[in-house]
């Protein structure tokens, strides 16, 4: 087996293990806060910590989740691995955050971790996506919508700014979209609840129309005086 393949496997495995260390849980434990998985949306990530406990622990969570994959990605770049090999290492980090071995596979949505991975592999895309995320989150007041929109924007930006990384970033975006599938389903259910009821039966409409006609001033009902 070529040495580059062994290095890729080793770094991808190390990326998975480092990604499995969820910043939200560690920060909340160190600060004496409640378990983020039992508050708000139950997601152990930046946005849920922000809603439940404030911006200080949320900022610490963001820094940890974004930075935890950087050492292995730096090693992958130093080893001059191919684009897809570095992408595999980054994917290991995201899978570790999404399905952490330390927490029985119940992880976060991998948005902050994806930002850290992109910051190492495609810095311009990461910075623009971060700006779009914060702008959308501020305007719509919904982190899930901002994350979904940013995940769709990232591949388009990569085709323009870093074409060699576009395929890798498409894989990252797909993972983030899959992780948000539950949010999409919940949003659709809420939309159905707000849709206007179906039209009334035509016979009911005719009866209602006849009642309105009979109620007009000066109109005498049949059988009246």
C-alpha atoms as one frame of an Amber mdcrd trajectory, in Angstrom:
protein
   0.000   0.000   0.000   1.483   3.407  -0.977   2.676   5.627   1.848   0.324
   8.447   0.800  -2.643   6.105   1.216  -1.499   5.100   4.694  -1.040   8.754
   5.657  -4.501   9.604   4.342  -6.129   6.772   6.302  -4.243   7.709   9.471
  -5.112  11.405   9.207  -8.750  10.714   8.285  -9.040   8.471  11.349  -7.399
  11.125  13.517  -9.793  13.683  12.014 -12.770  11.534  12.941 -11.571  11.178
  16.539 -10.881  14.893  16.909 -14.214  15.747  15.294 -15.962  13.522  17.836
 -14.992  15.921  20.640 -18.102  18.119  20.696 -17.248  21.646  21.792 -20.776
  22.398  23.043 -20.737  19.586  25.595 -17.237  20.352  26.888 -17.856  24.091
  27.141 -21.147  23.640  28.980 -19.555  21.184  31.399 -16.606  23.463  32.140
 -18.889  26.468  32.648 -21.268  24.529  34.882 -24.178  24.903  32.455 -26.808
  22.342  31.574 -26.419  19.693  28.912 -27.045  21.397  25.524 -28.676  18.189
  24.309 -31.450  18.762  26.850 -32.054  22.414  25.954 -33.582  24.173  22.963
 -33.394  22.079  19.819 -31.239  19.451  21.544 -28.446  19.975  19.023 -24.951
  20.108  20.579 -23.786  22.989  18.424 -23.049  26.696  18.312 -26.533  28.020
  17.522 -28.314  25.976  20.193 -25.780  27.012  22.841 -26.315  30.617  21.774
 -30.071  30.349  22.264 -29.893  28.414  25.518 -26.881  29.886  27.341 -25.772
  33.105  25.663 -23.056  34.353  23.339 -19.986  33.705  25.513 -20.249  29.886
  25.688 -21.540  29.908  22.101 -18.419  31.727  20.913 -16.206  29.248  22.789
 -18.142  26.395  21.181 -17.662  27.912  17.730 -13.913  28.290  18.232 -13.505
  24.699  19.430 -15.679  23.106  16.748 -14.110  25.146  13.962 -10.543  24.578
  15.174 -10.544  20.938  16.213  -9.921  19.646  12.696  -7.272  22.177  11.742
  -4.210  20.249  13.054  -4.906  17.138  10.969  -5.738  19.232   7.906  -2.501
  21.165   8.342  -0.637  17.848   8.465  -2.471  16.700   5.332  -1.385  19.849
   3.518   2.186  19.512   4.783   2.286  15.957   3.484   1.300  17.278   0.019
  -1.680  14.970  -0.203  -3.968  15.251  -3.204  -7.085  17.405  -3.173  -9.365
  14.422  -2.651  -7.098  12.975   0.036  -7.261  16.243   1.970 -10.996  16.263
   1.389 -11.224  12.775   2.870  -9.422  14.005   5.982 -11.857  16.921   6.226
 -14.790  14.554   5.735 -13.472  12.486   8.633 -13.691  15.574  10.852 -17.285
  16.280   9.781 -18.365  12.672  10.245 -16.786  12.684  13.693 -18.812  15.747
  14.651 -22.027  14.353  13.148 -21.690  10.777  14.472 -19.229  10.932  17.402
 -17.979   7.662  18.814 -17.785   9.234  22.289 -21.507  10.076  22.320 -23.080
   6.991  20.711 -23.388   8.628  17.316 -25.540  11.551  18.484 -23.686  14.622
  17.262 -24.260  18.051  15.782 -25.092  19.383  12.334 -21.406  19.961  11.396
 -21.843  23.592  10.335 -19.122  25.097  12.564 -16.826  22.148  11.829 -17.417
  22.603   8.100 -16.405  26.239   8.454 -13.114  25.213  10.069 -12.437  22.597
   7.396 -13.184  25.074   4.603 -10.986  27.650   6.286  -8.055  25.270   5.818
  -8.936  23.948   2.356 -10.674  26.906   0.678 -10.241  30.056   2.754 -12.125
  32.498   0.456 -15.158  30.202   0.314 -15.138  29.810   4.099 -15.032  33.555
   4.749 -17.809  34.395   2.281 -19.995  31.554   3.597 -19.467  32.755   7.161
 -20.576  36.248   6.178 -23.650  34.862   4.390 -24.536  32.675   7.367 -24.435
  35.505   9.898 -26.346  37.846   7.570 -29.092  35.302   6.933 -29.287  34.253
  10.582 -29.678  37.907  11.557 -32.357  38.589   8.942 -34.497  35.445   9.243
 -33.720  34.662  12.905 -33.373  30.972  12.070 -30.008  29.211  12.142 -31.298
  26.209  10.187 -32.363  28.363   7.231 -28.992  30.150   7.260 -27.156  26.818
   7.348 -29.183  25.323   4.507 -28.748  28.377   2.303 -25.021  28.547   2.991
 -24.610  24.841   2.223 -26.183  25.485  -1.183 -24.071  28.573  -1.829 -20.717
  26.952  -0.958 -20.440  24.694  -4.049 -21.275  27.618  -6.354 -18.590  29.758
  -4.738 -16.064  26.934  -4.999 -16.626  26.598  -8.764 -15.784  30.284  -9.063
 -12.996  30.722  -6.492 -11.312  27.309  -6.028 -12.329  24.983  -8.871 -10.036
  22.102  -7.781 -11.905  21.906  -4.468 -15.417  22.124  -5.933 -16.070  18.376
  -5.890 -14.870  18.041  -2.306 -16.995  20.984  -1.173 -20.056  19.470  -2.870
 -19.570  16.401  -0.667 -19.298  18.576   2.458 -22.440  20.504   1.526 -24.355
  17.288   0.913 -23.465  16.069   4.400 -24.651  19.330   5.988 -27.917  19.172
   4.007 -28.489  15.573   5.085 -27.875  16.530   8.703 -30.537  19.230   8.346
 -33.100  16.904   6.741 -35.066  16.783  10.006 -35.300  20.585  10.029 -36.628
  20.540   6.461 -39.270  17.956   7.405 -40.330  19.986  10.449 -40.572  23.151
   8.335 -42.806  21.377   5.805 -45.090  20.120   8.570 -45.433  23.642   9.923
 -46.222  24.923   6.423 -48.981  22.338   6.030 -50.516  23.458   9.314 -50.751
  27.049   8.053 -52.231  26.215   4.620 -55.841  27.377   4.153 -58.443  24.600
   4.503 -59.862  22.969   1.413 -62.810  24.601  -0.371 -66.214  23.865   1.084
 -68.566  21.475  -0.609 -70.375  23.225  -3.549 -73.780  22.363  -2.068 -72.815
  24.071   1.170 -71.746  27.154  -0.790 -75.110  27.239  -2.608 -77.016  26.981
   0.685 -74.966  29.798   2.149 -75.617  31.948  -0.926 -79.367  31.327  -0.686
 -79.337  32.273   2.994 -77.604  35.561   2.168 -80.208  36.334  -0.503 -83.065
  35.636   1.903 -81.486  37.938   4.464 -81.554  40.969   2.122 -83.753  43.885
   3.312 -87.273  43.844   1.859 -86.997  40.231   0.743 -89.999  38.220   2.006
 -89.573  34.594   2.721 -92.027  32.148   1.204 -94.987  31.610   3.467 -94.573
  34.997   5.176 -97.262  37.684   5.826
